[in-house]
CSV table of C-alpha atoms in Angstrom, one decimal:
chain,number,residue,atom,x,y,z
A,1,MET,CA,-88.5,-10.5,-131.5
A,2,SER,CA,-91.4,-8.0,-131.1
A,3,ARG,CA,-88.9,-5.2,-130.3
A,4,ARG,CA,-87.0,-6.0,-133.5
A,5,ARG,CA,-90.1,-5.9,-135.6
A,6,LEU,CA,-91.1,-2.6,-134.0
A,7,ALA,CA,-87.6,-1.1,-134.8
A,8,VAL,CA,-87.9,-2.3,-138.4
A,9,LEU,CA,-91.4,-0.8,-138.8
A,10,CYS,CA,-90.2,2.5,-137.3
A,11,ALA,CA,-87.2,2.6,-139.6
A,12,ALA,CA,-89.1,1.5,-142.7
A,13,PRO,CA,-90.7,4.9,-143.5
A,14,LEU,CA,-87.2,6.5,-143.5
A,15,LEU,CA,-85.6,3.8,-145.6
A,16,TRP,CA,-88.4,3.2,-148.1
A,17,ALA,CA,-88.4,6.9,-149.0
A,18,GLY,CA,-86.7,8.1,-152.2
A,19,VAL,CA,-85.1,11.1,-153.5
A,20,ALA,CA,-88.0,11.6,-155.8
A,21,ARG,CA,-89.7,14.9,-155.9
A,22,ALA,CA,-92.3,16.4,-158.1
A,23,GLY,CA,-90.1,16.5,-161.2
A,24,ASP,CA,-87.5,13.8,-160.7
A,25,PHE,CA,-89.4,11.0,-162.3
A,26,ASP,CA,-92.1,12.8,-164.3
A,27,LEU,CA,-94.6,10.2,-163.2
A,28,ASP,CA,-97.6,12.3,-164.3
A,29,ASP,CA,-98.3,13.3,-167.9
A,30,ASP,CA,-96.6,16.6,-167.6
A,31,ALA,CA,-95.7,18.7,-170.7
A,32,PRO,CA,-92.2,18.1,-171.9
A,33,SER,CA,-89.7,20.8,-171.2
A,34,THR,CA,-89.2,23.3,-173.9
A,35,PRO,CA,-85.8,24.3,-175.4
A,36,ASN,CA,-86.4,27.9,-174.2
A,37,ALA,CA,-86.7,26.8,-170.5
A,38,THR,CA,-84.5,28.6,-168.0
A,39,PRO,CA,-81.5,26.5,-167.3
A,40,VAL,CA,-81.0,25.3,-163.7
A,41,ALA,CA,-77.8,26.6,-162.0
A,42,VAL,CA,-75.4,23.8,-161.3
A,43,GLN,CA,-74.2,23.8,-157.7
A,44,ALA,CA,-70.5,23.7,-157.2
A,45,PRO,CA,-69.2,20.6,-155.4
A,46,ARG,CA,-68.7,21.2,-151.7
A,47,ARG,CA,-65.6,20.1,-149.8
A,48,THR,CA,-66.0,16.7,-148.2
A,49,PHE,CA,-64.7,15.8,-144.7
A,50,THR,CA,-64.0,12.2,-143.6
A,51,LEU,CA,-65.0,11.0,-140.2
A,52,ARG,CA,-61.5,11.4,-138.9
A,53,GLU,CA,-61.4,15.0,-140.1
A,54,CYS,CA,-64.8,15.6,-138.5
A,55,LEU,CA,-63.6,14.3,-135.2
A,56,GLU,CA,-60.5,16.5,-135.3
A,57,LEU,CA,-62.6,19.6,-136.1
A,58,ALA,CA,-65.0,18.8,-133.3
A,59,ASP,CA,-62.0,18.5,-130.9
A,60,ARG,CA,-61.0,22.0,-131.8
A,61,ASN,CA,-64.4,23.7,-132.2
A,62,HIS,CA,-67.1,22.1,-130.0
A,63,PRO,CA,-68.4,24.5,-127.4
A,64,ASN,CA,-68.5,21.8,-124.7
A,65,LEU,CA,-64.8,21.1,-125.1
A,66,TRP,CA,-64.0,24.8,-124.9
A,67,ALA,CA,-65.9,24.9,-121.6
A,68,ALA,CA,-64.1,21.8,-120.4
A,69,ARG,CA,-60.7,23.4,-121.3
A,70,ALA,CA,-61.7,26.5,-119.4
A,71,ARG,CA,-62.5,24.4,-116.3
A,72,VAL,CA,-59.0,22.8,-116.6
A,73,ALA,CA,-57.4,26.2,-116.8
A,74,PHE,CA,-59.4,27.3,-113.7
A,75,ALA,CA,-58.0,24.2,-111.9
A,76,HIS,CA,-54.5,25.2,-112.9
A,77,GLY,CA,-55.1,28.6,-111.5
A,78,GLN,CA,-56.2,27.1,-108.2
A,79,LEU,CA,-53.0,25.0,-108.2
A,80,ASP,CA,-50.9,28.1,-108.7
A,81,GLU,CA,-52.7,29.8,-105.9
A,82,ALA,CA,-52.0,26.8,-103.6
A,83,LYS,CA,-48.3,27.1,-104.5
A,84,TYR,CA,-48.0,30.8,-104.0
A,85,VAL,CA,-50.2,31.7,-101.0
A,86,PRO,CA,-48.1,30.2,-98.2
A,87,PHE,CA,-45.0,32.2,-99.4
A,88,TRP,CA,-46.9,35.4,-100.1
A,89,GLN,CA,-48.3,36.4,-96.8
A,90,TRP,CA,-47.2,40.0,-97.1
A,91,SER,CA,-49.0,43.3,-96.6
A,92,ALA,CA,-48.0,46.9,-97.2
A,93,GLN,CA,-49.3,50.4,-96.3
A,94,ALA,CA,-48.5,53.8,-97.6
A,95,GLY,CA,-49.7,57.3,-96.8
A,96,ALA,CA,-49.1,60.9,-97.9
A,97,GLY,CA,-50.3,64.3,-96.9
A,98,ILE,CA,-49.2,67.7,-95.6
A,99,ALA,CA,-48.0,68.6,-92.1
A,100,PRO,CA,-47.2,72.0,-90.5
A,101,ILE,CA,-43.7,73.2,-90.1
A,102,ILE,CA,-42.5,72.5,-86.5
A,103,GLY,CA,-39.0,73.7,-85.6
A,104,GLY,CA,-36.9,74.4,-82.5
A,105,THR,CA,-36.3,71.9,-79.7
A,106,VAL,CA,-38.4,69.7,-77.5
A,107,GLY,CA,-38.7,72.4,-74.8
A,108,TYR,CA,-38.8,75.5,-77.0
A,109,THR,CA,-40.3,76.1,-80.5
A,110,SER,CA,-38.8,78.5,-82.9
A,111,ALA,CA,-42.1,79.9,-84.1
A,112,PRO,CA,-44.8,79.5,-81.5
A,113,ALA,CA,-47.3,81.8,-83.2
A,114,THR,CA,-46.9,79.9,-86.4
A,115,ALA,CA,-47.4,76.6,-84.7
A,116,LEU,CA,-50.6,77.8,-83.0
A,117,ASN,CA,-52.0,79.6,-86.1
A,118,PRO,CA,-50.7,77.7,-89.1
A,119,THR,CA,-51.4,79.0,-92.6
A,120,ALA,CA,-51.3,77.3,-96.0
A,121,SER,CA,-47.8,78.5,-96.5
A,122,THR,CA,-46.6,76.7,-93.4
A,123,TYR,CA,-47.5,73.2,-94.6
A,124,GLU,CA,-45.1,70.8,-96.3
A,125,PRO,CA,-45.8,67.3,-97.7
A,126,PHE,CA,-45.0,64.0,-95.9
A,127,PHE,CA,-44.8,60.3,-96.9
A,128,THR,CA,-44.9,57.0,-95.0
A,129,PHE,CA,-44.5,53.4,-96.2
A,130,SER,CA,-44.3,50.1,-94.3
A,131,ILE,CA,-44.3,46.4,-95.3
A,132,SER,CA,-44.5,43.2,-93.3
A,133,GLY,CA,-44.8,39.5,-94.0
A,134,THR,CA,-44.1,36.0,-92.9
A,135,VAL,CA,-42.0,33.3,-94.5
A,136,PRO,CA,-43.2,29.9,-93.4
A,137,LEU,CA,-40.7,27.5,-91.9
A,138,TYR,CA,-42.9,24.6,-90.9
A,139,THR,CA,-46.6,24.2,-91.3
A,140,PHE,CA,-47.2,20.6,-90.2
A,141,GLY,CA,-47.9,19.5,-93.8
A,142,LYS,CA,-50.3,22.3,-94.8
A,143,ILE,CA,-48.3,23.4,-97.9
A,144,THR,CA,-47.8,19.8,-99.2
A,145,ALA,CA,-51.4,18.8,-98.7
A,146,ALA,CA,-52.7,21.9,-100.4
A,147,ARG,CA,-50.4,21.3,-103.4
A,148,GLU,CA,-51.4,17.7,-103.6
A,149,ALA,CA,-55.1,18.6,-103.5
A,150,GLY,CA,-54.6,21.2,-106.3
A,151,GLU,CA,-52.8,18.7,-108.5
A,152,ALA,CA,-55.5,16.1,-108.0
A,153,ASN,CA,-58.1,18.6,-108.8
A,154,VAL,CA,-56.3,19.4,-112.1
A,155,ARG,CA,-56.4,15.7,-112.9
A,156,VAL,CA,-60.1,15.5,-112.1
A,157,GLN,CA,-60.9,18.4,-114.5
A,158,GLU,CA,-58.6,16.9,-117.2
A,159,TRP,CA,-60.4,13.5,-117.0
A,160,ASP,CA,-63.7,15.5,-117.1
A,161,MET,CA,-62.6,17.0,-120.4
A,162,GLU,CA,-61.8,13.5,-121.7
A,163,LYS,CA,-65.3,12.5,-120.7
A,164,VAL,CA,-66.8,15.4,-122.6
A,165,ARG,CA,-64.5,14.6,-125.6
A,166,ASP,CA,-65.8,11.0,-125.7
A,167,THR,CA,-69.4,12.1,-125.6
A,168,VAL,CA,-68.7,14.6,-128.4
A,169,ARG,CA,-67.0,12.0,-130.6
A,170,MET,CA,-70.0,9.7,-130.1
A,171,ASP,CA,-72.3,12.4,-131.2
A,172,VAL,CA,-70.2,13.1,-134.3
A,173,ARG,CA,-70.1,9.4,-135.2
A,174,ARG,CA,-73.8,9.1,-134.7
A,175,ALA,CA,-74.5,12.1,-137.0
A,176,TYR,CA,-72.0,10.9,-139.5
A,177,PHE,CA,-73.4,7.4,-139.8
A,178,GLY,CA,-76.9,8.9,-139.7
A,179,THR,CA,-76.1,10.9,-142.8
A,180,MET,CA,-74.8,7.8,-144.6
A,181,PHE,CA,-77.9,5.9,-143.4
A,182,ALA,CA,-80.3,8.5,-144.9
A,183,ARG,CA,-78.4,8.5,-148.2
A,184,ASP,CA,-78.5,4.7,-148.4
A,185,ALA,CA,-82.3,4.9,-147.9
A,186,ARG,CA,-82.6,7.4,-150.7
A,187,TYR,CA,-80.6,5.2,-153.1
A,188,LEU,CA,-82.6,2.2,-152.1
A,189,ALA,CA,-85.9,3.9,-152.9
A,190,LYS,CA,-84.6,5.3,-156.1
A,191,ASP,CA,-83.5,1.8,-157.2
A,192,ILE,CA,-86.9,0.3,-156.3
A,193,LEU,CA,-88.8,3.2,-158.0
A,194,GLY,CA,-86.8,2.7,-161.1
A,195,LYS,CA,-87.7,-1.0,-161.2
A,196,LEU,CA,-91.4,-0.2,-160.5
A,197,GLN,CA,-91.4,2.4,-163.2
A,198,ALA,CA,-90.0,-0.1,-165.7
A,199,ALA,CA,-92.7,-2.6,-164.8
A,200,ILE,CA,-95.4,0.0,-165.1
A,201,ASP,CA,-94.1,1.0,-168.5
A,202,GLY,CA,-94.1,-2.6,-169.6
A,203,VAL,CA,-97.7,-3.1,-168.5
A,204,ASN,CA,-98.8,0.1,-170.3
A,205,LYS,CA,-97.2,-1.1,-173.5
A,206,LYS,CA,-99.0,-4.4,-173.3
A,207,LEU,CA,-102.3,-2.7,-172.6
A,208,GLU,CA,-101.8,-0.4,-175.6
A,209,LYS,CA,-101.2,-3.5,-177.8
A,210,GLY,CA,-104.3,-5.2,-176.4
A,211,ASP,CA,-102.4,-8.0,-174.7
A,212,LYS,CA,-104.9,-10.0,-172.7
A,213,SER,CA,-102.3,-11.4,-170.3
A,214,VAL,CA,-102.4,-8.1,-168.3
A,215,ASP,CA,-105.2,-5.9,-167.2
A,216,GLU,CA,-105.7,-2.5,-165.6
A,217,ILE,CA,-105.7,-4.1,-162.1
A,218,ASP,CA,-102.1,-5.2,-162.6
A,219,GLU,CA,-101.2,-1.6,-163.5
A,220,THR,CA,-103.1,-0.3,-160.5
A,221,ARG,CA,-101.3,-2.6,-158.1
A,222,LEU,CA,-98.0,-1.4,-159.3
A,223,LEU,CA,-99.1,2.2,-159.1
A,224,ILE,CA,-100.3,1.8,-155.6
A,225,TYR,CA,-97.0,0.3,-154.4
A,226,ARG,CA,-95.1,3.1,-156.2
A,227,ASP,CA,-97.3,5.8,-154.5
A,228,GLN,CA,-96.7,4.2,-151.1
A,229,LEU,CA,-93.0,4.8,-151.6
A,230,LEU,CA,-93.4,8.3,-152.9
A,231,ALA,CA,-95.6,9.2,-149.9
A,232,ARG,CA,-92.5,8.8,-147.8
A,233,SER,CA,-90.1,10.5,-150.1
A,234,GLY,CA,-89.3,13.4,-147.7
A,235,ASP,CA,-88.1,11.2,-144.8
A,236,PRO,CA,-84.5,10.6,-146.0
A,237,ASP,CA,-84.1,14.3,-146.9
A,238,LYS,CA,-85.3,15.3,-143.4
A,239,GLY,CA,-83.0,12.8,-141.7
A,240,GLU,CA,-80.0,13.9,-143.7
A,241,THR,CA,-80.8,17.6,-143.0
A,242,PHE,CA,-80.9,16.9,-139.3
A,243,ALA,CA,-77.6,14.9,-139.4
A,244,MET,CA,-75.8,17.4,-141.5
A,245,ALA,CA,-76.9,20.3,-139.4
A,246,ALA,CA,-75.6,18.5,-136.3
A,247,LEU,CA,-72.2,17.8,-138.0
A,248,ARG,CA,-71.8,21.4,-139.1
A,249,PHE,CA,-72.5,22.5,-135.5
A,250,PHE,CA,-70.1,19.9,-134.0
A,251,THR,CA,-67.3,20.7,-136.4
A,252,GLY,CA,-67.7,24.4,-136.6
A,253,VAL,CA,-67.8,24.4,-140.4
A,254,GLU,CA,-71.0,26.1,-141.3
A,255,THR,CA,-70.5,26.5,-145.1
A,256,ASP,CA,-69.0,24.4,-147.9
A,257,PHE,CA,-69.4,21.2,-145.8
A,258,ASP,CA,-70.2,17.7,-146.9
A,259,ILE,CA,-69.1,14.1,-146.3
A,260,PRO,CA,-68.0,11.5,-148.8
A,261,ASP,CA,-71.0,10.0,-150.7
A,262,LYS,CA,-70.3,6.4,-149.7
A,263,PRO,CA,-72.6,3.6,-148.6
A,264,LEU,CA,-72.6,2.2,-145.1
A,265,THR,CA,-70.3,-0.7,-144.8
A,266,ARG,CA,-69.3,-3.3,-142.2
A,267,PRO,CA,-66.6,-1.8,-139.8
A,268,GLN,CA,-63.1,-2.8,-140.4
A,269,THR,CA,-62.3,-2.7,-136.7
A,270,ALA,CA,-62.4,-6.3,-135.4
A,271,LEU,CA,-64.5,-7.1,-132.3
A,272,GLY,CA,-62.1,-8.6,-129.7
A,273,PRO,CA,-62.9,-10.6,-126.6
A,274,LEU,CA,-64.9,-9.1,-123.7
A,275,VAL,CA,-62.0,-9.2,-121.3
A,276,GLN,CA,-60.0,-6.9,-123.6
A,277,TYR,CA,-62.7,-4.2,-123.3
A,278,LEU,CA,-63.1,-4.6,-119.6
A,279,ALA,CA,-59.4,-4.1,-119.1
A,280,ALA,CA,-59.4,-1.1,-121.4
A,281,ALA,CA,-62.2,0.5,-119.4
A,282,ARG,CA,-60.2,0.2,-116.2
A,283,LEU,CA,-57.3,2.0,-117.9
A,284,TYR,CA,-58.9,4.5,-120.2
A,285,ARG,CA,-62.5,5.3,-119.0
A,286,PRO,CA,-62.5,8.9,-117.9
A,287,GLU,CA,-65.0,8.3,-115.1
A,288,VAL,CA,-62.8,5.7,-113.4
A,289,ASN,CA,-59.7,7.9,-113.6
A,290,GLN,CA,-61.7,10.9,-112.5
A,291,ALA,CA,-63.0,9.0,-109.4
A,292,ARG,CA,-59.4,7.9,-108.6
A,293,ALA,CA,-58.2,11.5,-108.8
A,294,GLY,CA,-61.2,12.6,-106.7
A,295,VAL,CA,-60.1,10.1,-103.9
A,296,VAL,CA,-56.6,11.6,-104.0
A,297,ALA,CA,-57.9,15.1,-103.8
A,298,ARG,CA,-60.2,14.3,-100.8
A,299,ARG,CA,-57.4,12.5,-99.0
A,300,ALA,CA,-55.1,15.5,-99.4
A,301,LEU,CA,-57.9,17.9,-98.2
A,302,LEU,CA,-58.3,15.7,-95.1
A,303,SER,CA,-54.6,16.0,-94.4
A,304,LEU,CA,-54.8,19.7,-94.8
A,305,GLN,CA,-57.8,20.0,-92.5
A,306,ARG,CA,-56.1,17.9,-89.8
A,307,ALA,CA,-52.9,20.0,-90.1
A,308,ARG,CA,-54.9,23.1,-89.1
A,309,PHE,CA,-55.0,21.8,-85.5
A,310,PHE,CA,-51.3,22.9,-85.3
A,311,PRO,CA,-49.7,26.4,-85.7
A,312,ASP,CA,-47.7,27.8,-88.5
A,313,LEU,CA,-44.1,28.6,-87.7
A,314,GLY,CA,-42.2,31.2,-89.7
A,315,VAL,CA,-39.9,34.1,-89.9
A,316,LEU,CA,-41.5,37.6,-89.4
A,317,LEU,CA,-40.0,40.4,-91.5
A,318,SER,CA,-40.9,44.1,-91.6
A,319,ALA,CA,-39.6,47.4,-92.9
A,320,ASN,CA,-40.8,51.0,-92.8
A,321,TYR,CA,-39.8,54.4,-94.2
A,322,ASN,CA,-41.1,57.8,-93.0
A,323,SER,CA,-40.3,61.3,-94.4
A,324,PHE,CA,-41.6,64.5,-92.6
A,325,PRO,CA,-39.5,67.4,-94.0
A,326,SER,CA,-41.5,70.0,-92.1
A,327,ILE,CA,-40.5,68.6,-88.7
A,328,VAL,CA,-37.1,69.2,-87.3
A,329,THR,CA,-35.4,66.0,-86.2
A,330,GLN,CA,-34.6,65.9,-82.5
A,331,ASN,CA,-31.3,64.3,-81.5
A,332,ASN,CA,-32.0,64.6,-77.8
A,333,PHE,CA,-31.4,61.2,-76.1
A,334,TRP,CA,-34.3,61.8,-73.7
A,335,ALA,CA,-36.9,63.0,-76.1
A,336,ALA,CA,-36.5,62.2,-79.8
A,337,ASN,CA,-38.9,62.2,-82.7
A,338,SER,CA,-36.5,60.5,-85.1
A,339,GLY,CA,-39.2,58.0,-86.0
A,340,LEU,CA,-40.9,60.6,-88.0
A,341,ASN,CA,-37.9,60.8,-90.4
A,342,SER,CA,-36.4,57.4,-90.5
A,343,PHE,CA,-35.9,54.0,-92.2
A,344,GLY,CA,-36.1,50.8,-90.2
A,345,PHE,CA,-36.5,47.1,-90.5
A,346,GLY,CA,-36.9,44.1,-88.2
A,347,PHE,CA,-37.1,40.3,-88.2
A,348,GLY,CA,-38.0,37.5,-85.8
A,349,VAL,CA,-39.4,34.0,-85.4
A,350,GLY,CA,-43.0,33.6,-84.5
A,351,ALA,CA,-46.1,31.3,-84.7
A,352,ARG,CA,-49.6,31.8,-85.9
A,353,TRP,CA,-52.2,29.6,-84.5
A,354,SER,CA,-56.0,29.6,-85.0
A,355,LEU,CA,-57.6,28.2,-81.9
A,356,ASP,CA,-60.9,27.2,-83.4
A,357,LEU,CA,-60.2,23.6,-82.4
A,358,LEU,CA,-63.8,22.5,-82.0
A,359,PRO,CA,-65.0,24.0,-85.3
A,360,ASN,CA,-62.0,22.5,-87.1
A,361,ALA,CA,-62.8,19.1,-85.6
A,362,ALA,CA,-66.3,19.4,-87.2
A,363,ARG,CA,-64.7,20.4,-90.5
A,364,VAL,CA,-62.5,17.3,-90.3
A,365,GLU,CA,-65.6,15.1,-90.0
A,366,GLN,CA,-67.1,16.8,-93.0
A,367,VAL,CA,-64.0,16.1,-95.1
A,368,GLU,CA,-63.8,12.5,-93.9
A,369,SER,CA,-67.4,12.0,-95.1
A,370,GLN,CA,-66.5,13.5,-98.5
A,371,LEU,CA,-63.5,11.1,-98.7
A,372,GLU,CA,-65.8,8.2,-98.0
A,373,GLU,CA,-68.2,9.4,-100.7
A,374,ALA,CA,-65.3,9.7,-103.2
A,375,ARG,CA,-64.3,6.1,-102.4
A,376,SER,CA,-67.9,4.9,-102.8
A,377,LEU,CA,-68.1,6.7,-106.2
A,378,GLU,CA,-64.8,5.0,-107.2
A,379,ARG,CA,-66.3,1.5,-106.4
A,380,TYR,CA,-69.5,2.4,-108.2
A,381,ALA,CA,-67.5,3.6,-111.3
A,382,LEU,CA,-65.6,0.4,-111.5
A,383,GLY,CA,-68.6,-1.8,-111.1
A,384,GLY,CA,-71.1,0.3,-113.1
A,385,ILE,CA,-68.7,0.7,-116.0
A,386,ALA,CA,-68.2,-3.1,-116.1
A,387,VAL,CA,-72.0,-3.4,-116.6
A,388,GLU,CA,-72.0,-0.8,-119.3
A,389,VAL,CA,-69.1,-2.5,-121.1
A,390,GLU,CA,-70.8,-5.9,-121.0
A,391,SER,CA,-74.0,-4.4,-122.3
A,392,ALA,CA,-72.4,-2.5,-125.1
A,393,TYR,CA,-70.3,-5.6,-126.0
A,394,ALA,CA,-73.5,-7.7,-126.2
A,395,SER,CA,-75.2,-5.1,-128.4
A,396,ALA,CA,-72.2,-4.9,-130.7
A,397,LEU,CA,-72.0,-8.7,-131.0
A,398,GLU,CA,-75.7,-9.1,-131.7
A,399,ALA,CA,-75.6,-6.3,-134.3
A,400,ARG,CA,-72.7,-8.0,-136.1
A,401,LYS,CA,-74.4,-11.4,-136.2
A,402,ARG,CA,-77.7,-9.8,-137.4
A,403,GLU,CA,-75.9,-7.8,-140.1
A,404,GLU,CA,-74.3,-10.9,-141.5
A,405,GLN,CA,-77.6,-12.7,-141.7
A,406,TRP,CA,-79.4,-9.8,-143.4
A,407,ALA,CA,-76.5,-9.4,-145.8
A,408,ARG,CA,-76.9,-13.0,-146.9
A,409,LEU,CA,-80.7,-12.6,-147.2
A,410,GLU,CA,-80.3,-9.4,-149.2
A,411,HIS,CA,-78.0,-11.1,-151.7
A,412,ARG,CA,-80.6,-13.9,-152.2
A,413,THR,CA,-83.5,-11.6,-152.7
A,414,ARG,CA,-81.5,-9.6,-155.2
A,415,GLU,CA,-80.9,-12.8,-157.2
A,416,TRP,CA,-84.7,-13.4,-157.0
A,417,ILE,CA,-85.4,-10.0,-158.5
A,418,VAL,CA,-82.9,-10.6,-161.3
A,419,SER,CA,-84.4,-14.0,-162.2
A,420,THR,CA,-87.9,-12.5,-162.1
A,421,GLN,CA,-86.9,-9.7,-164.4
A,422,ASP,CA,-85.4,-12.2,-166.8
A,423,ALA,CA,-88.6,-14.2,-166.8
A,424,ILE,CA,-90.6,-11.0,-167.5
A,425,GLU,CA,-88.4,-10.2,-170.5
A,426,LEU,CA,-88.8,-13.7,-171.8
A,427,GLY,CA,-92.6,-13.4,-171.4
A,428,THR,CA,-92.9,-16.3,-169.0
A,429,LYS,CA,-94.1,-14.0,-166.2
A,430,GLN,CA,-96.1,-10.9,-165.9
A,431,GLU,CA,-94.9,-7.6,-164.5
A,432,THR,CA,-96.9,-8.0,-161.3
A,433,ALA,CA,-94.7,-11.0,-160.4
A,434,LEU,CA,-92.1,-8.4,-159.5
A,435,LEU,CA,-94.0,-7.2,-156.5
A,436,GLU,CA,-93.3,-10.1,-154.2
A,437,PRO,CA,-89.5,-10.2,-154.7
A,438,LEU,CA,-89.4,-6.4,-154.5
A,439,ARG,CA,-91.2,-6.4,-151.2
A,440,THR,CA,-88.9,-9.1,-149.9
A,441,TYR,CA,-85.9,-7.3,-151.1
A,442,ILE,CA,-87.0,-4.0,-149.6
A,443,ASP,CA,-87.5,-5.8,-146.2
A,444,ALA,CA,-84.1,-7.4,-146.4
A,445,ARG,CA,-82.3,-4.3,-147.6
A,446,VAL,CA,-84.0,-2.2,-145.0
A,447,ASN,CA,-83.0,-4.6,-142.2
A,448,HIS,CA,-79.5,-4.8,-143.6
A,449,ILE,CA,-79.1,-1.0,-143.6
A,450,VAL,CA,-80.5,-0.8,-140.1
A,451,SER,CA,-78.1,-3.5,-138.9
A,452,LEU,CA,-75.2,-1.8,-140.6
A,453,MET,CA,-76.1,1.4,-138.8
A,454,ASP,CA,-76.5,-0.6,-135.5
A,455,VAL,CA,-73.0,-2.2,-136.0
A,456,ASN,CA,-71.3,1.2,-136.5
A,457,VAL,CA,-73.2,2.9,-133.6
A,458,THR,CA,-72.8,0.0,-131.1
A,459,MET,CA,-69.1,-0.2,-131.9
A,460,SER,CA,-68.8,3.5,-131.3
A,461,GLU,CA,-70.7,3.2,-128.1
A,462,LEU,CA,-68.4,0.4,-127.0
A,463,ALA,CA,-65.4,2.7,-127.7
A,464,ARG,CA,-67.1,5.4,-125.5
A,465,VAL,CA,-67.9,3.2,-122.5
A,466,THR,CA,-64.4,1.8,-122.5
A,467,GLY,CA,-62.6,5.1,-123.2
A,468,TRP,CA,-60.7,3.3,-125.9
A,469,ASP,CA,-61.3,5.4,-129.0
A,470,ALA,CA,-59.2,3.1,-131.2
A,471,ALA,CA,-62.0,0.5,-130.9
A,472,ALA,CA,-64.5,2.7,-132.8
A,473,PRO,CA,-65.1,2.5,-136.6
A,474,ILE,CA,-63.0,4.9,-138.6
A,475,GLY,CA,-65.7,5.3,-141.2
A,476,ASP,CA,-63.2,6.1,-144.0
């Protein structure tokens, strides 16, 4: 109970504040406006966005979601690399230059002086090119394990993006409902200030007529209470400014942005049984699915590391092309330089085996530890999320019950104010009699607005912790 009182006391300054500024109510005896006063420019109405539209805009424009999509694209690139690398173990070499002219036969050159003392005119260009590679036939599961690990990593990053999206949506809903909360506080204060001003005017009229049923103390009490409200008149504007700035940032709409001017209401989304939300969390919660994908990825990496104890079997392919126009091709069977001007290719079957067996055994131990870590995180995700769901469900249930009670009390205090105003108009009560029902009504209305805010926020939090976005209030 002490926590609830503290929350109400902390929220009261925000909710008791009004939209009143220096000239809104003309509470002091200011000079009336003159006909020649400069007219105030009327601001054009801004475009309003519903909560559903704000969520859609945040999905498209929020920077954290852009970063998450980039991580998903990076994971897709890693998967493509895992698919292509085993079949793309190729290398090529090329060279070009100039070589001197060498003619004649193996035993006798046609120009010995030229060969011994070459000049620039005796050089001609040459070109060489070679390519070689391996096509894998059997790798003892390395290719399959690498692809499974890449696919699981993609799922991990996709569920991470869903986790970011749930957090962004929760932030959008909190800012959206916070804006409505601040506006309700403004309208509440404006309503109370209007009633107080009417009471103050009534006391002033009676004092001017010399009515002995009221005195200046009655007027002072009303003025003090009015000034207390006006002292907090900037809090709703500040809260709305913060919330609207957050919404503009989340949605990416920096200008011509507003939300519908509607009061906070009870969510239309029904609160189901607890077991329904626990089952939804196991199905939809991003952290649970991310942990499951992480276990699959670690298991595939363990298979890949174990497969590295064995060699890779494959077909070896090679080809080369050489062109030396300045060298005479020798056709002698015993001494030939035909390799300098030729095209050739070759193929065969071979194996490639890394014999770092002991270091690889240590790497297998490391991956086994990571797999056990991933399994532990999966168990923690399932158990910890159940605690979060039960806590969020209890908060939502308490907020709903509290909101119903404060709504009933607000209705009764409103009736009390109406009956007191009727009695003041009939002359059976004085204007100061309005203070007690106004205080009670403000307390009830404040707590009702707080509870409405809590209901919408706790329902949104319940949707976040379950990953079931349909459970959140739509706010329309």
